[in-house]
PDB file of C-alpha atoms in Angstrom:
ATOM      1  CA  GLY A   1    -115.808   0.680-105.275  1.00 82.00           C
ATOM      2  CA  ASN A   2    -119.198  -0.900-104.806  1.00 87.00           C
ATOM      3  CA  SER A   3    -121.343  -1.475-107.872  1.00 92.00           C
ATOM      4  CA  VAL A   4    -124.240  -3.524-109.187  1.00 95.00           C
ATOM      5  CA  THR A   5    -124.719  -4.776-112.733  1.00 96.00           C
ATOM      6  CA  GLN A   6    -128.067  -6.110-113.865  1.00 95.00           C
ATOM      7  CA  MET A   7    -129.298  -7.352-117.191  1.00 90.00           C
ATOM      8  CA  GLU A   8    -130.550  -4.860-119.709  1.00 85.00           C
ATOM      9  CA  GLY A   9    -134.206  -4.674-120.476  1.00 86.00           C
ATOM     10  CA  PRO A  10    -136.856  -4.473-121.477  1.00 94.00           C
ATOM     11  CA  VAL A  11    -137.852  -8.035-120.769  1.00 96.00           C
ATOM     12  CA  THR A  12    -141.149  -9.099-122.307  1.00 97.00           C
ATOM     13  CA  LEU A  13    -142.814 -12.309-121.158  1.00 97.00           C
ATOM     14  CA  SER A  14    -146.174 -13.962-121.550  1.00 97.00           C
ATOM     15  CA  GLU A  15    -148.273 -14.512-118.462  1.00 97.00           C
ATOM     16  CA  GLU A  16    -147.261 -17.650-116.502  1.00 97.00           C
ATOM     17  CA  ALA A  17    -143.760 -17.689-118.000  1.00 98.00           C
ATOM     18  CA  PHE A  18    -140.640 -18.167-115.851  1.00 98.00           C
ATOM     19  CA  LEU A  19    -138.709 -15.027-114.982  1.00 97.00           C
ATOM     20  CA  THR A  20    -135.002 -14.563-114.328  1.00 97.00           C
ATOM     21  CA  ILE A  21    -133.368 -11.162-113.993  1.00 97.00           C
ATOM     22  CA  ASN A  22    -129.621 -11.410-113.545  1.00 97.00           C
ATOM     23  CA  CYS A  23    -127.736  -9.301-111.026  1.00 98.00           C
ATOM     24  CA  THR A  24    -124.042  -9.384-110.150  1.00 97.00           C
ATOM     25  CA  TYR A  25    -122.194  -7.166-107.735  1.00 96.00           C
ATOM     26  CA  THR A  26    -118.769  -5.869-106.777  1.00 95.00           C
ATOM     27  CA  ALA A  27    -118.241  -4.865-103.173  1.00 91.00           C
ATOM     28  CA  THR A  28    -115.678  -4.621-100.449  1.00 84.00           C
ATOM     29  CA  GLY A  29    -116.570  -6.532 -97.349  1.00 81.00           C
ATOM     30  CA  TYR A  30    -119.840  -8.383 -96.994  1.00 84.00           C
ATOM     31  CA  PRO A  31    -122.753  -6.460 -98.471  1.00 90.00           C
ATOM     32  CA  SER A  32    -126.444  -6.973 -97.978  1.00 90.00           C
ATOM     33  CA  LEU A  33    -128.370  -7.441-101.204  1.00 93.00           C
ATOM     34  CA  PHE A  34    -131.802  -6.223-102.203  1.00 93.00           C
ATOM     35  CA  TRP A  35    -134.357  -6.224-104.954  1.00 96.00           C
ATOM     36  CA  TYR A  36    -136.595  -3.175-105.217  1.00 94.00           C
ATOM     37  CA  VAL A  37    -139.593  -2.812-107.516  1.00 96.00           C
ATOM     38  CA  GLN A  38    -141.073   0.330-109.027  1.00 93.00           C
ATOM     39  CA  TYR A  39    -144.594  -0.054-110.398  1.00 92.00           C
ATOM     40  CA  PRO A  40    -145.778   2.520-112.945  1.00 87.00           C
ATOM     41  CA  GLY A  41    -146.487   5.835-111.249  1.00 81.00           C
ATOM     42  CA  GLU A  42    -145.420   4.583-107.821  1.00 84.00           C
ATOM     43  CA  GLY A  43    -142.400   4.865-105.565  1.00 85.00           C
ATOM     44  CA  LEU A  44    -139.691   2.289-104.949  1.00 91.00           C
ATOM     45  CA  GLN A  45    -140.727  -0.643-102.786  1.00 91.00           C
ATOM     46  CA  LEU A  46    -138.542  -3.260-101.179  1.00 91.00           C
ATOM     47  CA  LEU A  47    -139.316  -6.639-102.757  1.00 95.00           C
ATOM     48  CA  LEU A  48    -136.869  -8.883-100.920  1.00 94.00           C
ATOM     49  CA  LYS A  49    -133.466  -8.904 -99.273  1.00 92.00           C
ATOM     50  CA  ALA A  50    -130.650 -11.172 -98.121  1.00 93.00           C
ATOM     51  CA  THR A  51    -128.032 -10.152 -95.606  1.00 89.00           C
ATOM     52  CA  LYS A  52    -125.478 -12.967 -95.801  1.00 90.00           C
ATOM     53  CA  ALA A  53    -124.141 -15.605 -98.146  1.00 92.00           C
ATOM     54  CA  ASP A  54    -126.517 -18.454 -99.052  1.00 94.00           C
ATOM     55  CA  ASP A  55    -129.520 -16.569 -97.649  1.00 95.00           C
ATOM     56  CA  LYS A  56    -132.621 -16.721 -99.817  1.00 97.00           C
ATOM     57  CA  GLY A  57    -134.939 -13.749 -99.878  1.00 95.00           C
ATOM     58  CA  SER A  58    -138.527 -14.309-100.981  1.00 97.00           C
ATOM     59  CA  ASN A  59    -141.730 -12.327-101.327  1.00 96.00           C
ATOM     60  CA  LYS A  60    -144.857 -12.435-103.524  1.00 95.00           C
ATOM     61  CA  GLY A  61    -143.558 -15.514-105.350  1.00 97.00           C
ATOM     62  CA  PHE A  62    -140.207 -13.898-106.145  1.00 98.00           C
ATOM     63  CA  GLU A  63    -136.960 -15.415-104.881  1.00 98.00           C
ATOM     64  CA  ALA A  64    -133.275 -14.544-104.954  1.00 98.00           C
ATOM     65  CA  THR A  65    -130.308 -16.350-103.395  1.00 97.00           C
ATOM     66  CA  TYR A  66    -127.164 -14.565-102.218  1.00 96.00           C
ATOM     67  CA  ARG A  67    -124.298 -16.363-104.006  1.00 96.00           C
ATOM     68  CA  LYS A  68    -120.956 -15.181-102.675  1.00 94.00           C
ATOM     69  CA  GLU A  69    -118.920 -17.506-104.907  1.00 94.00           C
ATOM     70  CA  THR A  70    -120.418 -16.009-108.065  1.00 95.00           C
ATOM     71  CA  THR A  71    -121.164 -12.561-106.563  1.00 96.00           C
ATOM     72  CA  SER A  72    -124.726 -12.848-107.818  1.00 97.00           C
ATOM     73  CA  PHE A  73    -128.277 -12.253-106.616  1.00 97.00           C
ATOM     74  CA  HIS A  74    -130.509 -13.264-109.507  1.00 98.00           C
ATOM     75  CA  LEU A  75    -134.247 -12.624-109.217  1.00 98.00           C
ATOM     76  CA  GLU A  76    -136.607 -15.465-110.179  1.00 98.00           C
ATOM     77  CA  LYS A  77    -140.320 -16.128-110.299  1.00 98.00           C
ATOM     78  CA  GLY A  78    -141.903 -19.310-111.498  1.00 97.00           C
ATOM     79  CA  SER A  79    -145.040 -17.854-113.072  1.00 96.00           C
ATOM     80  CA  VAL A  80    -145.325 -14.150-113.777  1.00 97.00           C
ATOM     81  CA  GLN A  81    -148.570 -12.199-113.896  1.00 97.00           C
ATOM     82  CA  VAL A  82    -149.545  -9.076-115.794  1.00 97.00           C
ATOM     83  CA  SER A  83    -149.490  -7.226-112.468  1.00 96.00           C
ATOM     84  CA  ASP A  84    -145.750  -7.948-112.153  1.00 97.00           C
ATOM     85  CA  SER A  85    -145.037  -5.468-114.959  1.00 97.00           C
ATOM     86  CA  ALA A  86    -142.664  -2.952-113.393  1.00 97.00           C
ATOM     87  CA  VAL A  87    -139.037  -1.893-113.214  1.00 96.00           C
ATOM     88  CA  TYR A  88    -136.858  -4.058-110.961  1.00 97.00           C
ATOM     89  CA  PHE A  89    -133.709  -2.731-109.302  1.00 96.00           C
ATOM     90  CA  CYS A  90    -130.956  -4.780-107.733  1.00 96.00           C
ATOM     91  CA  ALA A  91    -129.087  -2.976-104.943  1.00 94.00           C
ATOM     92  CA  LEU A  92    -126.433  -3.527-102.322  1.00 92.00           C
ATOM     93  CA  SER A  93    -125.594  -1.957 -99.008  1.00 88.00           C
ATOM     94  CA  THR A  94    -122.458  -2.166 -96.925  1.00 80.00           C
ATOM     95  CA  ASN A  95    -121.887  -1.405 -93.288  1.00 67.00           C
ATOM     96  CA  SER A  96    -120.586   2.035 -94.151  1.00 61.00           C
ATOM     97  CA  GLY A  97    -123.677   4.173 -93.657  1.00 60.00           C
ATOM     98  CA  TYR A  98    -126.021   1.540 -95.113  1.00 75.00           C
ATOM     99  CA  ALA A  99    -126.796   3.660 -98.149  1.00 84.00           C
ATOM    100  CA  LEU A 100    -127.892   1.720-101.222  1.00 89.00           C
ATOM    101  CA  ASN A 101    -125.980   1.273-104.495  1.00 91.00           C
ATOM    102  CA  PHE A 102    -128.492   0.526-107.240  1.00 94.00           C
ATOM    103  CA  GLY A 103    -128.203  -1.115-110.622  1.00 95.00           C
ATOM    104  CA  LYS A 104    -129.704   0.597-113.655  1.00 94.00           C
ATOM    105  CA  GLY A 105    -132.967  -1.297-113.430  1.00 96.00           C
ATOM    106  CA  THR A 106    -134.654  -3.876-115.660  1.00 97.00           C
ATOM    107  CA  SER A 107    -138.045  -3.156-117.130  1.00 96.00           C
ATOM    108  CA  LEU A 108    -140.413  -6.131-117.209  1.00 97.00           C
ATOM    109  CA  LEU A 109    -143.555  -6.254-119.330  1.00 97.00           C
ATOM    110  CA  VAL A 110    -145.883  -9.210-118.916  1.00 97.00           C
ATOM    111  CA  THR A 111    -148.496  -9.677-121.619  1.00 97.00           C
ATOM    112  CA  PRO A 112    -151.763 -11.637-121.270  1.00 95.00           C
TER     113      PRO A 112
ATOM    114  CA  GLU B   1    -148.343   4.532 -90.535  1.00 62.00           C
ATOM    115  CA  ALA B   2    -148.053   7.489 -92.865  1.00 75.00           C
ATOM    116  CA  GLY B   3    -145.395   7.173 -95.536  1.00 90.00           C
ATOM    117  CA  VAL B   4    -142.585   9.482 -96.552  1.00 94.00           C
ATOM    118  CA  ALA B   5    -144.100  12.684 -97.886  1.00 95.00           C
ATOM    119  CA  GLN B   6    -142.448  14.706-100.621  1.00 96.00           C
ATOM    120  CA  SER B   7    -143.442  17.908-102.358  1.00 97.00           C
ATOM    121  CA  PRO B   8    -143.888  19.119-104.948  1.00 97.00           C
ATOM    122  CA  ARG B   9    -144.617  16.101-107.154  1.00 95.00           C
ATOM    123  CA  TYR B  10    -143.537  17.902-110.310  1.00 97.00           C
ATOM    124  CA  LYS B  11    -141.475  21.001-111.036  1.00 98.00           C
ATOM    125  CA  ILE B  12    -140.427  22.625-114.273  1.00 98.00           C
ATOM    126  CA  ILE B  13    -137.832  25.399-114.165  1.00 98.00           C
ATOM    127  CA  GLU B  14    -135.484  27.142-116.541  1.00 98.00           C
ATOM    128  CA  LYS B  15    -131.751  26.559-116.327  1.00 97.00           C
ATOM    129  CA  ARG B  16    -129.930  28.809-113.886  1.00 97.00           C
ATOM    130  CA  GLN B  17    -133.052  29.132-111.717  1.00 98.00           C
ATOM    131  CA  SER B  18    -133.188  27.743-108.203  1.00 98.00           C
ATOM    132  CA  VAL B  19    -135.513  25.083-106.829  1.00 98.00           C
ATOM    133  CA  ALA B  20    -136.197  23.423-103.480  1.00 98.00           C
ATOM    134  CA  PHE B  21    -137.691  20.080-102.572  1.00 98.00           C
ATOM    135  CA  TRP B  22    -139.195  19.120 -99.252  1.00 97.00           C
ATOM    136  CA  CYS B  23    -139.322  15.774 -97.469  1.00 97.00           C
ATOM    137  CA  ASN B  24    -141.170  14.715 -94.328  1.00 96.00           C
ATOM    138  CA  PRO B  25    -139.954  11.283 -93.186  1.00 94.00           C
ATOM    139  CA  ILE B  26    -141.870   8.689 -91.226  1.00 92.00           C
ATOM    140  CA  SER B  27    -142.246   9.775 -87.629  1.00 91.00           C
ATOM    141  CA  GLY B  28    -139.379   8.558 -85.484  1.00 88.00           C
ATOM    142  CA  HIS B  29    -137.105   7.645 -88.383  1.00 89.00           C
ATOM    143  CA  ALA B  30    -133.649   8.893 -87.512  1.00 88.00           C
ATOM    144  CA  THR B  31    -132.002   8.339 -90.892  1.00 90.00           C
ATOM    145  CA  LEU B  32    -132.963  10.273 -93.994  1.00 93.00           C
ATOM    146  CA  TYR B  33    -131.594   9.907 -97.520  1.00 94.00           C
ATOM    147  CA  TRP B  34    -131.860  11.929-100.716  1.00 97.00           C
ATOM    148  CA  TYR B  35    -131.369  10.066-103.978  1.00 97.00           C
ATOM    149  CA  GLN B  36    -131.249  11.324-107.564  1.00 97.00           C
ATOM    150  CA  GLN B  37    -132.763   9.080-110.248  1.00 95.00           C
ATOM    151  CA  ILE B  38    -131.990  10.116-113.809  1.00 95.00           C
ATOM    152  CA  LEU B  39    -134.242   8.586-116.460  1.00 91.00           C
ATOM    153  CA  GLY B  40    -133.098   5.081-117.358  1.00 87.00           C
ATOM    154  CA  GLN B  41    -130.746   4.779-114.398  1.00 90.00           C
ATOM    155  CA  GLY B  42    -130.905   3.545-110.856  1.00 92.00           C
ATOM    156  CA  PRO B  43    -131.122   5.984-107.954  1.00 94.00           C
ATOM    157  CA  LYS B  44    -127.845   7.514-106.802  1.00 95.00           C
ATOM    158  CA  LEU B  45    -127.283   8.660-103.224  1.00 94.00           C
ATOM    159  CA  LEU B  46    -126.812  12.396-102.832  1.00 97.00           C
ATOM    160  CA  ILE B  47    -126.771  12.786 -99.061  1.00 96.00           C
ATOM    161  CA  GLN B  48    -127.520  10.855 -95.888  1.00 93.00           C
ATOM    162  CA  PHE B  49    -128.526  12.354 -92.547  1.00 93.00           C
ATOM    163  CA  GLN B  50    -128.537  10.715 -89.141  1.00 89.00           C
ATOM    164  CA  ASN B  51    -130.865  12.898 -87.072  1.00 87.00           C
ATOM    165  CA  ASN B  52    -129.722  16.384 -88.117  1.00 84.00           C
ATOM    166  CA  GLY B  53    -126.093  15.469 -88.826  1.00 91.00           C
ATOM    167  CA  VAL B  54    -124.639  14.595 -92.226  1.00 92.00           C
ATOM    168  CA  VAL B  55    -123.300  11.020 -92.497  1.00 89.00           C
ATOM    169  CA  ASP B  56    -122.342  11.003 -96.178  1.00 90.00           C
ATOM    170  CA  ASP B  57    -122.479  13.781 -98.757  1.00 94.00           C
ATOM    171  CA  SER B  58    -119.578  12.621-100.908  1.00 91.00           C
ATOM    172  CA  GLN B  59    -121.701  12.490-104.086  1.00 92.00           C
ATOM    173  CA  LEU B  60    -123.509  15.784-103.567  1.00 96.00           C
ATOM    174  CA  PRO B  61    -122.401  18.438-106.097  1.00 95.00           C
ATOM    175  CA  LYS B  62    -121.784  21.012-103.418  1.00 95.00           C
ATOM    176  CA  ASP B  63    -121.192  23.892-105.823  1.00 96.00           C
ATOM    177  CA  ARG B  64    -124.910  23.880-106.646  1.00 97.00           C
ATOM    178  CA  PHE B  65    -126.699  21.451-104.327  1.00 98.00           C
ATOM    179  CA  SER B  66    -127.361  21.929-100.632  1.00 97.00           C
ATOM    180  CA  ALA B  67    -129.458  20.070 -98.106  1.00 97.00           C
ATOM    181  CA  GLU B  68    -130.433  20.514 -94.521  1.00 96.00           C
ATOM    182  CA  ARG B  69    -132.403  18.659 -91.914  1.00 95.00           C
ATOM    183  CA  LEU B  70    -133.382  21.002 -89.163  1.00 82.00           C
ATOM    184  CA  LYS B  71    -134.365  19.499 -85.806  1.00 84.00           C
ATOM    185  CA  GLY B  72    -133.758  16.016 -87.212  1.00 82.00           C
ATOM    186  CA  VAL B  73    -137.165  15.777 -88.859  1.00 91.00           C
ATOM    187  CA  ASP B  74    -138.061  17.463 -92.183  1.00 95.00           C
ATOM    188  CA  SER B  75    -135.449  18.002 -94.823  1.00 97.00           C
ATOM    189  CA  THR B  76    -135.031  20.295 -97.812  1.00 97.00           C
ATOM    190  CA  LEU B  77    -132.831  19.806-100.859  1.00 98.00           C
ATOM    191  CA  LYS B  78    -131.958  22.883-102.917  1.00 98.00           C
ATOM    192  CA  ILE B  79    -130.397  23.342-106.321  1.00 98.00           C
ATOM    193  CA  GLN B  80    -128.993  26.740-107.256  1.00 97.00           C
ATOM    194  CA  PRO B  81    -128.401  27.324-110.126  1.00 97.00           C
ATOM    195  CA  ALA B  82    -130.004  24.416-111.939  1.00 97.00           C
ATOM    196  CA  LYS B  83    -128.487  22.834-115.042  1.00 97.00           C
ATOM    197  CA  LEU B  84    -130.154  20.796-117.768  1.00 97.00           C
ATOM    198  CA  GLU B  85    -128.467  17.627-116.467  1.00 97.00           C
ATOM    199  CA  ASP B  86    -130.237  18.054-113.112  1.00 97.00           C
ATOM    200  CA  SER B  87    -133.466  16.858-114.729  1.00 98.00           C
ATOM    201  CA  ALA B  88    -134.335  13.765-112.699  1.00 97.00           C
ATOM    202  CA  VAL B  89    -136.591  12.364-110.010  1.00 96.00           C
ATOM    203  CA  TYR B  90    -135.431  13.272-106.518  1.00 98.00           C
ATOM    204  CA  LEU B  91    -136.288  10.589-104.014  1.00 96.00           C
ATOM    205  CA  CYS B  92    -136.361  10.898-100.268  1.00 96.00           C
ATOM    206  CA  ALA B  93    -136.172   7.821 -98.061  1.00 94.00           C
ATOM    207  CA  SER B  94    -136.104   7.261 -94.328  1.00 91.00           C
ATOM    208  CA  SER B  95    -135.318   4.436 -91.939  1.00 87.00           C
ATOM    209  CA  LEU B  96    -135.579   3.883 -88.206  1.00 80.00           C
ATOM    210  CA  THR B  97    -131.839   3.642 -87.816  1.00 69.00           C
ATOM    211  CA  GLY B  98    -129.023   3.576 -90.317  1.00 58.00           C
ATOM    212  CA  GLY B  99    -128.532  -0.123 -90.017  1.00 56.00           C
ATOM    213  CA  ASP B 100    -131.834  -1.938 -90.031  1.00 54.00           C
ATOM    214  CA  TYR B 101    -132.376  -1.695 -93.810  1.00 62.00           C
ATOM    215  CA  GLY B 102    -135.994  -0.750 -93.256  1.00 65.00           C
ATOM    216  CA  TYR B 103    -136.052   1.892 -95.946  1.00 82.00           C
ATOM    217  CA  THR B 104    -139.250   3.598 -96.992  1.00 88.00           C
ATOM    218  CA  PHE B 105    -139.136   5.707-100.135  1.00 92.00           C
ATOM    219  CA  GLY B 106    -141.321   8.656-100.968  1.00 94.00           C
ATOM    220  CA  SER B 107    -142.956   9.010-104.376  1.00 92.00           C
ATOM    221  CA  GLY B 108    -140.356  11.535-105.456  1.00 95.00           C
ATOM    222  CA  THR B 109    -140.269  14.953-107.093  1.00 96.00           C
ATOM    223  CA  ARG B 110    -139.845  14.973-110.860  1.00 96.00           C
ATOM    224  CA  LEU B 111    -137.710  17.956-111.895  1.00 98.00           C
ATOM    225  CA  THR B 112    -137.482  19.104-115.488  1.00 98.00           C
ATOM    226  CA  VAL B 113    -134.938  21.802-116.311  1.00 98.00           C
ATOM    227  CA  VAL B 114    -135.518  23.511-119.676  1.00 97.00           C
TER     228      VAL B 114
END
């Protein structure tokens, strides 16, 4: 079946540090891949997406590249801010209904 | 545009009681999803509607959970009777069609079963 595995948290970084959150997936067919973010007390928000191999999704300084050969979609940001503190979810969707399969989430805490 | 509205925001009930959650999707969004998010886990799909028809309810525990979407707009999710393991945040999401990935999530209803 379809599944997403992402690195365990919490991840604690100092402001301006480089961020990588690993995400790998298992899927039949050719899934679309997503990163969602959940800020404290708020709902899930789409951060970025990629719909085919080698696509790069980007938003708010975050980037992730769809790597079919390694079945990965790692999230990166060059310089994190305190306001980036949140829980980040990697997810995939296939053509069957387009419902999302989520990973367990990675909590990020950025300290000043 | 207005977002996906959910109510109530919080609910505490005793086990074996029943509870209902309500969702009002974005106007014109044909596809509506209910997800269950247990603390420390990612959301899990419970049911997907396309207009007022069910597309996927394979992960809905049908012995206790039910959902409906009358007239293809608002939706309700019901649990009867509730169990302790049903404690979770119940998220509603909607999209224009099932295939454009333009999901919008509501803020969720946090259910605590004691």
